[in-house]
N, CA, C and O of each residue as an XYZ file, in Angstrom:
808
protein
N       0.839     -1.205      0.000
C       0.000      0.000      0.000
C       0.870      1.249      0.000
O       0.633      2.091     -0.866
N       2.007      1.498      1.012
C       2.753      2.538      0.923
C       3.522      2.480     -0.512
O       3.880      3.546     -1.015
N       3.787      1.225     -1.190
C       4.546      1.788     -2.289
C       3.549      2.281     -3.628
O       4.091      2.876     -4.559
N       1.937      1.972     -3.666
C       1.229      1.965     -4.203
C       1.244      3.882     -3.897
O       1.735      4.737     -4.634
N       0.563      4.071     -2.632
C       0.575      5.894     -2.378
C       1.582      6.214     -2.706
O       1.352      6.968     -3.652
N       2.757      6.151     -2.549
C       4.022      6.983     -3.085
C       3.996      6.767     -4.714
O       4.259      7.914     -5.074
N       3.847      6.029     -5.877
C       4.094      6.022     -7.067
C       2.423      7.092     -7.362
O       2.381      7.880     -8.306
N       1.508      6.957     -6.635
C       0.406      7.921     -7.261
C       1.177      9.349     -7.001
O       1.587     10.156     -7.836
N       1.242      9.398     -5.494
C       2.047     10.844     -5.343
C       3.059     11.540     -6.120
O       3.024     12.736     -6.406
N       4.089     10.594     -6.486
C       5.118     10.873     -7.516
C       4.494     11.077     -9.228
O       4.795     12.000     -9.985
N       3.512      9.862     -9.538
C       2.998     10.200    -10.545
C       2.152     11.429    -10.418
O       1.392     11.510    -11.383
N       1.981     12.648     -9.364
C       0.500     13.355     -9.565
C       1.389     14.534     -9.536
O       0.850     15.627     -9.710
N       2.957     14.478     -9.301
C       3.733     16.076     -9.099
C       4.379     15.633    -10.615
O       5.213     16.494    -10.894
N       4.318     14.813    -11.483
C       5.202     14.857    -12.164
C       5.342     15.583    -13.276
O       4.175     15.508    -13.658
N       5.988     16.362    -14.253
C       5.671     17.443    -14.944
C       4.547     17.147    -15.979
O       3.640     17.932    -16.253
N       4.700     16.091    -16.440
C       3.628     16.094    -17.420
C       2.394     16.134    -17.273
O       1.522     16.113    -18.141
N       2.275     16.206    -15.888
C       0.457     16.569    -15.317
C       0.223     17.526    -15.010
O      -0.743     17.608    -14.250
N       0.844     18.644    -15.346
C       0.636     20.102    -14.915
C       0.983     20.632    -16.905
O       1.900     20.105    -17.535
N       0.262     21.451    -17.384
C       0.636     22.266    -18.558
C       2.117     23.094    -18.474
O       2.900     23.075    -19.423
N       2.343     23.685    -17.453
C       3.423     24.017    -17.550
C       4.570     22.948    -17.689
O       5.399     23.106    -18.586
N       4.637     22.083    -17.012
C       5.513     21.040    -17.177
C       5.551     20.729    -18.530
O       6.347     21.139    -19.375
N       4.846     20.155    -18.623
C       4.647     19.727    -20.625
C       5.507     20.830    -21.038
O       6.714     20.668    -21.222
N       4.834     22.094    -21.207
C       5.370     22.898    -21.933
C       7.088     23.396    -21.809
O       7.820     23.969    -22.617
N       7.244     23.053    -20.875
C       9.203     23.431    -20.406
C       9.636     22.370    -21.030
O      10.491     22.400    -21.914
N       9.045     21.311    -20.591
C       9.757     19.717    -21.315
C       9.954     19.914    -22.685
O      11.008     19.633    -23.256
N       8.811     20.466    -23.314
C       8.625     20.621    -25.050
C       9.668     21.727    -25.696
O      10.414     21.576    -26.663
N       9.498     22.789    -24.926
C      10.650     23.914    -25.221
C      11.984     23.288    -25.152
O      12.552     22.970    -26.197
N      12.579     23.068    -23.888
C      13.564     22.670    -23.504
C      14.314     21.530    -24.669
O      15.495     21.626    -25.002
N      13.317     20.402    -25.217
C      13.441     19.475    -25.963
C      13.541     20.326    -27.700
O      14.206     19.835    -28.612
N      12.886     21.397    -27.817
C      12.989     22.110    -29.086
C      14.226     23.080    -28.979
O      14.812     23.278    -30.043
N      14.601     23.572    -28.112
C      15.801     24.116    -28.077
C      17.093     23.055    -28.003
O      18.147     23.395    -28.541
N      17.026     22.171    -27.539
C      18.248     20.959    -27.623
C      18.303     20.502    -28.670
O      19.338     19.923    -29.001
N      17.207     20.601    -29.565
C      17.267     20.081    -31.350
C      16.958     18.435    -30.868
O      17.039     17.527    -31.695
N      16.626     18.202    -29.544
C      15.868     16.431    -29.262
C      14.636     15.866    -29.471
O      13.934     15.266    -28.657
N      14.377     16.163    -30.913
C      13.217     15.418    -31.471
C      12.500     14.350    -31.256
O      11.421     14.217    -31.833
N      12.940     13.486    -30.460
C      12.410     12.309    -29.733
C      11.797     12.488    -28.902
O      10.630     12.105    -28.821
N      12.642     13.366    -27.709
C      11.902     13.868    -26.299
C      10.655     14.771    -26.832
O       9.487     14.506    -26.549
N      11.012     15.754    -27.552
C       9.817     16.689    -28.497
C       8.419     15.494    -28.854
O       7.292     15.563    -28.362
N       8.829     14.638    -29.659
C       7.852     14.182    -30.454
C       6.987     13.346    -29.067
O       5.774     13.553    -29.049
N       7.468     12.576    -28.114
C       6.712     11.729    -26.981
C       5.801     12.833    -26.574
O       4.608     12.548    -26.473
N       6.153     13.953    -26.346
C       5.280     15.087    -25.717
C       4.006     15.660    -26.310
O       3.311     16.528    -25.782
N       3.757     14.987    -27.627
C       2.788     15.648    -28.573
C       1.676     14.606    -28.615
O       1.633     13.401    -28.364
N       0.702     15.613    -29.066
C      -1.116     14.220    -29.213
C      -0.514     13.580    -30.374
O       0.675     13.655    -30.682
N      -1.484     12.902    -31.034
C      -1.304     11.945    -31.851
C      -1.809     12.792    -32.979
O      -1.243     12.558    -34.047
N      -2.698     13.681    -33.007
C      -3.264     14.393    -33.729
C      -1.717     15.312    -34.073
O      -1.182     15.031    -35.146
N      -1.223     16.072    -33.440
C       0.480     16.321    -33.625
C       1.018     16.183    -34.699
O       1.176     16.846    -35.724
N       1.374     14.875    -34.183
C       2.191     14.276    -34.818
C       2.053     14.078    -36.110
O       3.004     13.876    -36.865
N       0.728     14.127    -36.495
C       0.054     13.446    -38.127
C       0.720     15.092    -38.781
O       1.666     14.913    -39.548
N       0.507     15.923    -38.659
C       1.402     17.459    -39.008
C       2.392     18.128    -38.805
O       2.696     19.320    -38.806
N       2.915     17.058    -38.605
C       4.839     17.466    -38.703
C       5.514     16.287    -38.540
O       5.015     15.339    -37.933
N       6.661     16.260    -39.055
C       7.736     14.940    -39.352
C       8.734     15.433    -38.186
O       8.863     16.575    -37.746
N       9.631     13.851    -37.681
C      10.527     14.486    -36.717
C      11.432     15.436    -37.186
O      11.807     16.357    -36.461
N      11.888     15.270    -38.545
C      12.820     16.298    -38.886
C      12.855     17.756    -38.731
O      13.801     18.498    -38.465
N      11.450     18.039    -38.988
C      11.263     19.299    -38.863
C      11.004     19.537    -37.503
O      11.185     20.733    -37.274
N      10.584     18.782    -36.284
C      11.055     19.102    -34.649
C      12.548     19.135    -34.854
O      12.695     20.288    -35.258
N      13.615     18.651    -34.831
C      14.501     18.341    -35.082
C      15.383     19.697    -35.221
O      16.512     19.829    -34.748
N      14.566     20.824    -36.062
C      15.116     22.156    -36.477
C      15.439     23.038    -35.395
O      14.756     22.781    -34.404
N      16.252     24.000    -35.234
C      16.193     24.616    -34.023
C      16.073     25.975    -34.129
O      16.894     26.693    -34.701
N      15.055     26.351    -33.583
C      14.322     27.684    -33.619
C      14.857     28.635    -32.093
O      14.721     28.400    -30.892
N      15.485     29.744    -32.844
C      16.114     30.694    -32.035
C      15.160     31.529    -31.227
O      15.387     31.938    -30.088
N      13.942     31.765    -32.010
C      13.006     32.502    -30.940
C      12.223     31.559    -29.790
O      11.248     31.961    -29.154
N      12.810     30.275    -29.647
C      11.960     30.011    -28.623
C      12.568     30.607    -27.234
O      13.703     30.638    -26.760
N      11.368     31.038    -26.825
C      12.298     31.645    -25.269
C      11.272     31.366    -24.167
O      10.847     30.264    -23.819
N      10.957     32.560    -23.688
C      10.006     32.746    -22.109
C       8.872     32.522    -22.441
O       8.442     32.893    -23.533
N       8.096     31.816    -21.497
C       6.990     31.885    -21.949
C       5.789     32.381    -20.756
O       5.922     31.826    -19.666
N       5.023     33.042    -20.840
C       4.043     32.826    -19.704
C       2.602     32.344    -20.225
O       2.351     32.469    -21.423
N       1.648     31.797    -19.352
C       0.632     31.327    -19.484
C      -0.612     32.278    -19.468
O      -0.912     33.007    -18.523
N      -1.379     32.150    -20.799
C      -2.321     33.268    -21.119
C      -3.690     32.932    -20.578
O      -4.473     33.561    -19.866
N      -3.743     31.301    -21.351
C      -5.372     31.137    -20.687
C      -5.272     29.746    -20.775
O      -4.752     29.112    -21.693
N      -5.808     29.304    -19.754
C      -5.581     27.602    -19.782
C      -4.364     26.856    -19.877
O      -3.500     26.848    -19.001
N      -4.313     26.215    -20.983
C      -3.200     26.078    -21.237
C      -2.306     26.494    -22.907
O      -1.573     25.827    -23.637
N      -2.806     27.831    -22.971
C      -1.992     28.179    -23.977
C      -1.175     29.217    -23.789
O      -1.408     30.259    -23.177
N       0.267     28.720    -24.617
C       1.463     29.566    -24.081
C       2.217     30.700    -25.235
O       2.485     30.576    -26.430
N       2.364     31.583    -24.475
C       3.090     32.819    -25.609
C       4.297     32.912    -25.619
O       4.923     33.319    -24.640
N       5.091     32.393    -27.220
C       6.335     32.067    -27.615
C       6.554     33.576    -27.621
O       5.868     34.466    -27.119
N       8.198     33.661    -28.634
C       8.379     35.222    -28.800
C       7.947     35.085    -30.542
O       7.658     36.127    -31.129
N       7.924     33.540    -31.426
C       7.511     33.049    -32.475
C       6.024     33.353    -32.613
O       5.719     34.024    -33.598
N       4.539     32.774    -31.365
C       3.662     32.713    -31.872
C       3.006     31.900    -30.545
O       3.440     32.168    -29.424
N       2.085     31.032    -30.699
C       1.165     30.403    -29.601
C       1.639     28.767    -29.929
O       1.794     28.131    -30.972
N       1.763     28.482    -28.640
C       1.931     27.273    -28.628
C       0.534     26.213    -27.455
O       0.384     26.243    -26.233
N      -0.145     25.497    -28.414
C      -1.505     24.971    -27.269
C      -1.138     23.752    -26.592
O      -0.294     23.114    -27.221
N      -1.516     23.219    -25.485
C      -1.332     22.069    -24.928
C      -2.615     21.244    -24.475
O      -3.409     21.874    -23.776
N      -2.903     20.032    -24.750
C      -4.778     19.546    -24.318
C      -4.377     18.356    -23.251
O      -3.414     17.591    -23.226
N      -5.019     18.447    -22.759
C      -5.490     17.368    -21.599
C      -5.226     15.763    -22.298
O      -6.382     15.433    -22.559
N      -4.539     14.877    -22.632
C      -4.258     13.855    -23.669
C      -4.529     12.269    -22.764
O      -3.632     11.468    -23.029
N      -5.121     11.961    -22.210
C      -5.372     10.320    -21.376
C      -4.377     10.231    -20.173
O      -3.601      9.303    -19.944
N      -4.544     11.340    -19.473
C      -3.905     11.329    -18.000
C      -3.135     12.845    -18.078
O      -3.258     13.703    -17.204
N      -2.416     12.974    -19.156
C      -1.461     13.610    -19.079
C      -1.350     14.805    -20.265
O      -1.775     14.695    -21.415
N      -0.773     15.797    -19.773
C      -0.720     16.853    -21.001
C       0.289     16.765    -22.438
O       1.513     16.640    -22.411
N      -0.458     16.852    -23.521
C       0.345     16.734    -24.587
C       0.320     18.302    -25.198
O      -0.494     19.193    -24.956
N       1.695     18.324    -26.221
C       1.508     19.399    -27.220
C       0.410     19.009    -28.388
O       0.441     18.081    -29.196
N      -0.241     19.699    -28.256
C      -1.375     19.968    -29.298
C      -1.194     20.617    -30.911
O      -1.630     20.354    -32.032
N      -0.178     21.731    -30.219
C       0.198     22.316    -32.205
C       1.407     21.894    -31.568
O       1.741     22.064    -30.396
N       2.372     20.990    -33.035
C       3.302     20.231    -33.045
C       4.444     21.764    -33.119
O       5.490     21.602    -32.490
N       4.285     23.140    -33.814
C       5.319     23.958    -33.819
C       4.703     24.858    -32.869
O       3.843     24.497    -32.065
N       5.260     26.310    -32.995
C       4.794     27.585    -32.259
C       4.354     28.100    -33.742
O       4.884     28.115    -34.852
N       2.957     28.563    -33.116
C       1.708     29.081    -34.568
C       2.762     29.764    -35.649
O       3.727     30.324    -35.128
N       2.706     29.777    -36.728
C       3.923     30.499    -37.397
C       3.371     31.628    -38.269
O       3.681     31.834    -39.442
N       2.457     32.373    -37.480
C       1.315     33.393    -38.464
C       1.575     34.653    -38.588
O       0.805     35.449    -39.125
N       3.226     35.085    -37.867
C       3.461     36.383    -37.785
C       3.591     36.904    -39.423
O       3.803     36.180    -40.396
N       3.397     38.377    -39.408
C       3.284     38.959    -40.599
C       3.688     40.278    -40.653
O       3.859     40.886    -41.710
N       3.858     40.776    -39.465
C       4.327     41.866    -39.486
C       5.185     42.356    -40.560
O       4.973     43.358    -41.242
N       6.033     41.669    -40.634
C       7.351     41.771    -41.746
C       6.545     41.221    -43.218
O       5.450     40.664    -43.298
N       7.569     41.616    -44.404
C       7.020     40.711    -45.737
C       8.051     39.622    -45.513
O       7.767     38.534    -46.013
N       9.189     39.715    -44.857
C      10.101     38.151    -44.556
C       9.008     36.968    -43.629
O       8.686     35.787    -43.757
N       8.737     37.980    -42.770
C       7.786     36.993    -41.757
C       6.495     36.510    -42.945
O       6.378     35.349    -43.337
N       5.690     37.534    -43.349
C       4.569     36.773    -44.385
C       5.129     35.669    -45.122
O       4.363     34.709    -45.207
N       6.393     35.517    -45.748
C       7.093     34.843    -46.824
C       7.304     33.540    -45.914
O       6.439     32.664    -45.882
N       8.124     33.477    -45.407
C       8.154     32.338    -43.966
C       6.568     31.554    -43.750
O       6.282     30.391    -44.037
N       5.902     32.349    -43.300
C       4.761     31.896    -42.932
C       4.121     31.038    -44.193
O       3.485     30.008    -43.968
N       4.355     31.585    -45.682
C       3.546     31.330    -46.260
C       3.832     29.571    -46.595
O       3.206     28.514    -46.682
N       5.476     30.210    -46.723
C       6.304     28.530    -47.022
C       5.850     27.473    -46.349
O       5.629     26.375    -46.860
N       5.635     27.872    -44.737
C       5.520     26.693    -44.087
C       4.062     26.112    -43.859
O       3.874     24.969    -43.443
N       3.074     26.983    -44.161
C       1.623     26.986    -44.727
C       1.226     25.845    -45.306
O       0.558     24.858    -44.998
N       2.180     26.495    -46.784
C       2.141     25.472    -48.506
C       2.537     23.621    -47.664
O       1.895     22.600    -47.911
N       3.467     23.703    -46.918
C       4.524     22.443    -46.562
C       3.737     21.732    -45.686
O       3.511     20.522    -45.700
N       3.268     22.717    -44.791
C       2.688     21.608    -43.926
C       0.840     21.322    -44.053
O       0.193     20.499    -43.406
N       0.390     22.176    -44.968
C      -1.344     21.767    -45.472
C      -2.092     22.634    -44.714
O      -3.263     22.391    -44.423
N      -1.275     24.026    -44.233
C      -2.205     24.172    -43.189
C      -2.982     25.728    -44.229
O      -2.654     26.914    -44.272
N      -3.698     25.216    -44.676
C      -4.661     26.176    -45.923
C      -5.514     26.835    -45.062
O      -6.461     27.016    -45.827
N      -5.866     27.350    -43.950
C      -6.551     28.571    -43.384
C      -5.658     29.645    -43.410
O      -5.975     30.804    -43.677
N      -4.521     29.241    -43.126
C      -3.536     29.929    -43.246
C      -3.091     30.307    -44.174
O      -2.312     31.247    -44.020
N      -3.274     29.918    -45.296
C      -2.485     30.132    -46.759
C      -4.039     31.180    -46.781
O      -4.021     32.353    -46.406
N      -4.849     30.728    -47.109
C      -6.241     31.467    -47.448
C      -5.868     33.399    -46.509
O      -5.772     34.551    -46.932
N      -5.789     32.804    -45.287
C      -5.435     34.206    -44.858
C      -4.573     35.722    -45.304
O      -4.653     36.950    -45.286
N      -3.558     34.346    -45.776
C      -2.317     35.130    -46.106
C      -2.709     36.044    -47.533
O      -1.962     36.985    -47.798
N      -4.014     35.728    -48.547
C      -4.310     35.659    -49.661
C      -4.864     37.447    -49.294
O      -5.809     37.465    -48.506
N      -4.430     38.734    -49.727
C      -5.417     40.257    -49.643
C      -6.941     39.762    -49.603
O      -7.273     38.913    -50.431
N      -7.895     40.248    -48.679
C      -9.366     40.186    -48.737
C      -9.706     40.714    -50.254
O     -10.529     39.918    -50.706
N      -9.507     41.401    -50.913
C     -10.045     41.631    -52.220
C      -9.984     40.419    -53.503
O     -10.565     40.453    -54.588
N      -8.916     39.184    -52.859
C      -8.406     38.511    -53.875
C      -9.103     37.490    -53.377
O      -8.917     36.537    -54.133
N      -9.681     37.246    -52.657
C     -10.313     36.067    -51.827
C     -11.975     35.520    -52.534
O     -12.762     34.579    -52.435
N     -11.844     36.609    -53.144
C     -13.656     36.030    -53.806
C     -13.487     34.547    -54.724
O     -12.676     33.984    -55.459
N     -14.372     34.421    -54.336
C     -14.631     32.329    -54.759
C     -13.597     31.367    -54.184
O     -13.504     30.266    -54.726
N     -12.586     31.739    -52.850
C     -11.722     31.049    -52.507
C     -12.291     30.582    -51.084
O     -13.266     31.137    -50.578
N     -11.533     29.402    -50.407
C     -12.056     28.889    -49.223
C     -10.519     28.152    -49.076
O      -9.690     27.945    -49.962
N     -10.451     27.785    -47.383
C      -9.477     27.000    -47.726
C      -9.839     25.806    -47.808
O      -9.156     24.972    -47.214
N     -10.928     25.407    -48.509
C     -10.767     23.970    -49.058
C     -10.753     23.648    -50.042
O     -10.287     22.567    -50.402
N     -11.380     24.689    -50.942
C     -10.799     24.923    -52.444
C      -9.243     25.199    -52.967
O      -8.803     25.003    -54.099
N      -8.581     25.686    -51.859
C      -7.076     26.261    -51.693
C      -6.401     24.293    -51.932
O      -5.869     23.692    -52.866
N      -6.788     23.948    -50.637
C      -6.508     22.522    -50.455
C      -6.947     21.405    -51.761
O      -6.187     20.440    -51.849
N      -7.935     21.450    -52.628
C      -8.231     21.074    -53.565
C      -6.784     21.199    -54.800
O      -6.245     20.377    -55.540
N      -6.617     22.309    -54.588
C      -5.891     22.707    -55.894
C      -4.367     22.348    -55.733
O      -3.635     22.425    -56.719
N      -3.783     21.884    -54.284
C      -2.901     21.503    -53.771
C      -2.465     19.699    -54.340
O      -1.361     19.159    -54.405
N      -3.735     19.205    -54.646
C      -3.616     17.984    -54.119
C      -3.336     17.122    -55.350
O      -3.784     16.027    -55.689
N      -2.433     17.976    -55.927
C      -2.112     17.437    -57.161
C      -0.740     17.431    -56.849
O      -0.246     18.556    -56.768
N       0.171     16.282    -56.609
C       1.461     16.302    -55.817
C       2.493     17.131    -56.592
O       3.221     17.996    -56.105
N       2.440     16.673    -58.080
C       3.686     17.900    -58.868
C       3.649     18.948    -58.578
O       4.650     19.518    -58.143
N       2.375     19.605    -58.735
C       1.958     21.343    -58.420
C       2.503     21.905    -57.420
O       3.306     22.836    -57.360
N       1.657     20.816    -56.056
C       2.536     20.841    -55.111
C       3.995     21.331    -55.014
O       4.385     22.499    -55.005
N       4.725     20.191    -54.944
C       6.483     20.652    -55.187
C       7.003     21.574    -55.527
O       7.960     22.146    -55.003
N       6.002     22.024    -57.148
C       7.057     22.636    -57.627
C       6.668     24.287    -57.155
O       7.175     25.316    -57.601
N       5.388     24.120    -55.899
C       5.506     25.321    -55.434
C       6.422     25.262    -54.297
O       7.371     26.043    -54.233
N       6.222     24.484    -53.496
C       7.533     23.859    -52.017
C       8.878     24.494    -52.309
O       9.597     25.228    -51.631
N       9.060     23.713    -54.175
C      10.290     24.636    -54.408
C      10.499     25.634    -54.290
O      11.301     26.033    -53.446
N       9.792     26.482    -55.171
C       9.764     27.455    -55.225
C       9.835     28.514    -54.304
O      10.433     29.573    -54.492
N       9.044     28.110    -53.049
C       8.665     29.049    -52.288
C      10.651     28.543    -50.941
O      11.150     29.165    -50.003
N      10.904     27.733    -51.368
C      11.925     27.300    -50.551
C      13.044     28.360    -51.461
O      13.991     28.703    -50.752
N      13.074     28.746    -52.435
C      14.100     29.303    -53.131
C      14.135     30.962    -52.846
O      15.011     31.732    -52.454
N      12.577     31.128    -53.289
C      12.577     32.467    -52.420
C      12.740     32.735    -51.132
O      12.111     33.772    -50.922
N      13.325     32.303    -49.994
C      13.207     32.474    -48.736
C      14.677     33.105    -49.017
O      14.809     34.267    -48.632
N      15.293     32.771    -49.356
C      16.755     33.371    -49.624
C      16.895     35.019    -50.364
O      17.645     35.995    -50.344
N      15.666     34.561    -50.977
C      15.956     35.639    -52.060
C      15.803     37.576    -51.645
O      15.123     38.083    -50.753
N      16.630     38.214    -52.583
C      16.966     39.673    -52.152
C      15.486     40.079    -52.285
O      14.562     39.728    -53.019
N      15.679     41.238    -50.963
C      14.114     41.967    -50.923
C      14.410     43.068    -51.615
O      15.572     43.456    -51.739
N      13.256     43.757    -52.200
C      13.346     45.147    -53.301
C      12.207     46.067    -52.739
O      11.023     45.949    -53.055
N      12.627     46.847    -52.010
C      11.490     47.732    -51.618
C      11.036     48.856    -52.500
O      11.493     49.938    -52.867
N       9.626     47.944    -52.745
C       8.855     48.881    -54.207
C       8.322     50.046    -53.483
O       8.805     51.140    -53.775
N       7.377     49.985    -52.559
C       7.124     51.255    -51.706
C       6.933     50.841    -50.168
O       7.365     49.781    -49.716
N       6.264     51.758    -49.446
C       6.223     51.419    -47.835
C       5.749     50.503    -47.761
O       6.113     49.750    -46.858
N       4.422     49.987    -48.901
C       3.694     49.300    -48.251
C       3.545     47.373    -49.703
O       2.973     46.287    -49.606
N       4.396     48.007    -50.723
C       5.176     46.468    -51.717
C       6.313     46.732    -51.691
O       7.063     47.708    -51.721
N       6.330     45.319    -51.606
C       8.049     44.381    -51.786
C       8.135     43.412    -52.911
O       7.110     42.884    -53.340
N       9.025     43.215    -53.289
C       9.357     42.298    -54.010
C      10.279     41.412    -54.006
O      11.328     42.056    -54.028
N      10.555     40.142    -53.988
C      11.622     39.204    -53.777
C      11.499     38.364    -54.923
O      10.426     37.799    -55.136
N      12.744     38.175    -55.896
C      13.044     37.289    -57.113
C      14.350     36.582    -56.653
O      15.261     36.968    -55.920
N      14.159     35.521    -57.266
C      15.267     34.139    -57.248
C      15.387     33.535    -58.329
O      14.368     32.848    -58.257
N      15.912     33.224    -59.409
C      16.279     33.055    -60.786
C      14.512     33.538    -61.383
O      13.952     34.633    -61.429
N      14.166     32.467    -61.678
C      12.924     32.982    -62.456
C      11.442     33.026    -61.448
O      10.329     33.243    -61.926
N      11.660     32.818    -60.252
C      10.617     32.977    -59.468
C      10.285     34.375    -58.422
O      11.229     34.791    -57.750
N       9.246     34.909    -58.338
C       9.092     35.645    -58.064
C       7.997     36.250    -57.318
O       6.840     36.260    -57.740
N       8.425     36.841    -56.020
C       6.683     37.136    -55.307
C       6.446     38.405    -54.685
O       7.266     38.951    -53.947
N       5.010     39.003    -55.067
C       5.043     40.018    -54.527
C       4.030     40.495    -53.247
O       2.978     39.867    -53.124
N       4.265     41.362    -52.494
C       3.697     40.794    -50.967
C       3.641     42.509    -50.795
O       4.480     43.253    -51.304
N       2.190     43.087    -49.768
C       1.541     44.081    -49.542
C       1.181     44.343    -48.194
O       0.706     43.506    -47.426
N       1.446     45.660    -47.901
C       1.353     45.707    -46.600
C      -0.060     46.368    -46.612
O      -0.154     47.206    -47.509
N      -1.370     46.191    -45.731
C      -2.550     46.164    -45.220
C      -2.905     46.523    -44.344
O      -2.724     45.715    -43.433
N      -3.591     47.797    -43.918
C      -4.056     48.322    -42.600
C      -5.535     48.298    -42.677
O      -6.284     49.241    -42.934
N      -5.822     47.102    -42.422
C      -7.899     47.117    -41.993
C      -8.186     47.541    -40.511
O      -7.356     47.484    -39.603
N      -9.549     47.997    -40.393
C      -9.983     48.197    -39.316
C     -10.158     47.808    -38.214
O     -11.322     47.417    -38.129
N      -9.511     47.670    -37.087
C      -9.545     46.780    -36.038
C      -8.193     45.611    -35.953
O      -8.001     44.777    -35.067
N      -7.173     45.935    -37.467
C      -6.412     44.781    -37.033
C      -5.064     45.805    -37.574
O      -5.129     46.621    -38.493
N      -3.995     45.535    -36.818
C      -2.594     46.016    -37.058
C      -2.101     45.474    -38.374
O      -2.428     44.338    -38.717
N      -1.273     46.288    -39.186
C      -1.172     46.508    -40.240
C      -0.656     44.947    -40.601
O      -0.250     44.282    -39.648
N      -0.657     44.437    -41.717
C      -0.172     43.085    -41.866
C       0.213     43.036    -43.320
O      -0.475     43.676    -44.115
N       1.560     42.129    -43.874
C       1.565     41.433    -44.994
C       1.167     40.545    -45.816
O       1.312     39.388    -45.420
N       0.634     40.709    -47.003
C      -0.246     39.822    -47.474
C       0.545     39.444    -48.648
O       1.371     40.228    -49.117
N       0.245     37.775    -49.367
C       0.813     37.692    -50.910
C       0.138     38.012    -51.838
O      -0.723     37.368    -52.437
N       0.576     39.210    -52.016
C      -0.244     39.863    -53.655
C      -0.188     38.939    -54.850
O      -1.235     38.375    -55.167
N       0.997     38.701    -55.608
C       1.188     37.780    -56.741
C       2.858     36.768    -56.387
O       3.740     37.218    -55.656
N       2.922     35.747    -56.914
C       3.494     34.678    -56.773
C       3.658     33.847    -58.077
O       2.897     32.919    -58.353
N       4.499     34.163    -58.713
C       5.054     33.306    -60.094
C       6.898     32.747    -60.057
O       7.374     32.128    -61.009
């Protein structure tokens, strides 16, 4: 009986039953570049949207975090969620949200990893509200699911991440890489801080 109460006790302080715990374990494991320890920490749902390799990567903005509501935590990257998983807390979004836009580098980033990982609300977002008529992101996702197309945007959009920025005015940019090329707009709507959007993309 006493060794029975002591393994509940030990199991009930142990980090992974508290959100914060999870979440230090998960950081800690994404800053060491230990994709293993990373990947045990995630739902299963997770895991189906990201490969270990890409845990594996090591992201410089992960830092402090404090706790906003429940259990979701504010990177210096973006939001990172954690759910209640069959005893114990798992990571829920396998990265930190990657939706910043402030920048047209940050929109460009965002958009890449959008296209890569399927996540089409996000691509749809990224799209100017004026350009959005007859689009959804499941029509976005439709047009994806043709694997060449695919790629040879992956490429593409992997080539431009490198590529020199050209500041057309305050509010277009432009970035070209041999023959590819994208152009991205800065947006001040009502109620939301100014943001980058992808205007055109060839």
């Amino acid at each position: 009986m006493l060794c029975a109460l002591t393994f509940i006790a030990c199991a009930s302080t142990a980090p992974e039953t508290t959100a914060g715990g999870t979440f230090e374990q998960y950081r800690q494991a994404i800053i060491d570049g230990n994709s293993d320890d990373a990947w045990r920490l995630m739902t299963s749902g997770a895991k189906a949207r990201v490969t270990r390799q890409e845990l594996g990567m090591t992201y410089n903005d992960t830092g402090a975090s404090t706790v906003q509501y429940g259990a979701t935590f504010t990177m210096a990257r973006g939001i990172l969620t954690l759910e209640h998983d069959d005893g114990d807390w798992r990571v829920a979004s396998p990265l930190p949200m990657y939706t910043s836009r402030t920048t047209a580098q940050e929109a460009l980033r965002t958009f890449e990893r959008s296209v890569r990982l399927g996540d089409w609300d996000t691509v749809f977002k990224l799209i100017p509200p004026t350009r959005r008529s007859g689009l959804t992101p499941n029509i976005i996702h439709e047009r994806f699911m043709d694997a060449g197309y695919r790629r040879r945007v992956e490429r593409m959009l992997r080539a431009l991440l490198s590529a020199k920025q050209e500041q057309i005015s305050d509010t277009r940019v432009v970035m070209t890489r041999g023959l590819h090329r994208i152009e991205l707009i800065r947006l001040t709507r009502p109620g939301h801080a100014p943001s980058w959007f992808v205007d055109d993309i060839r």
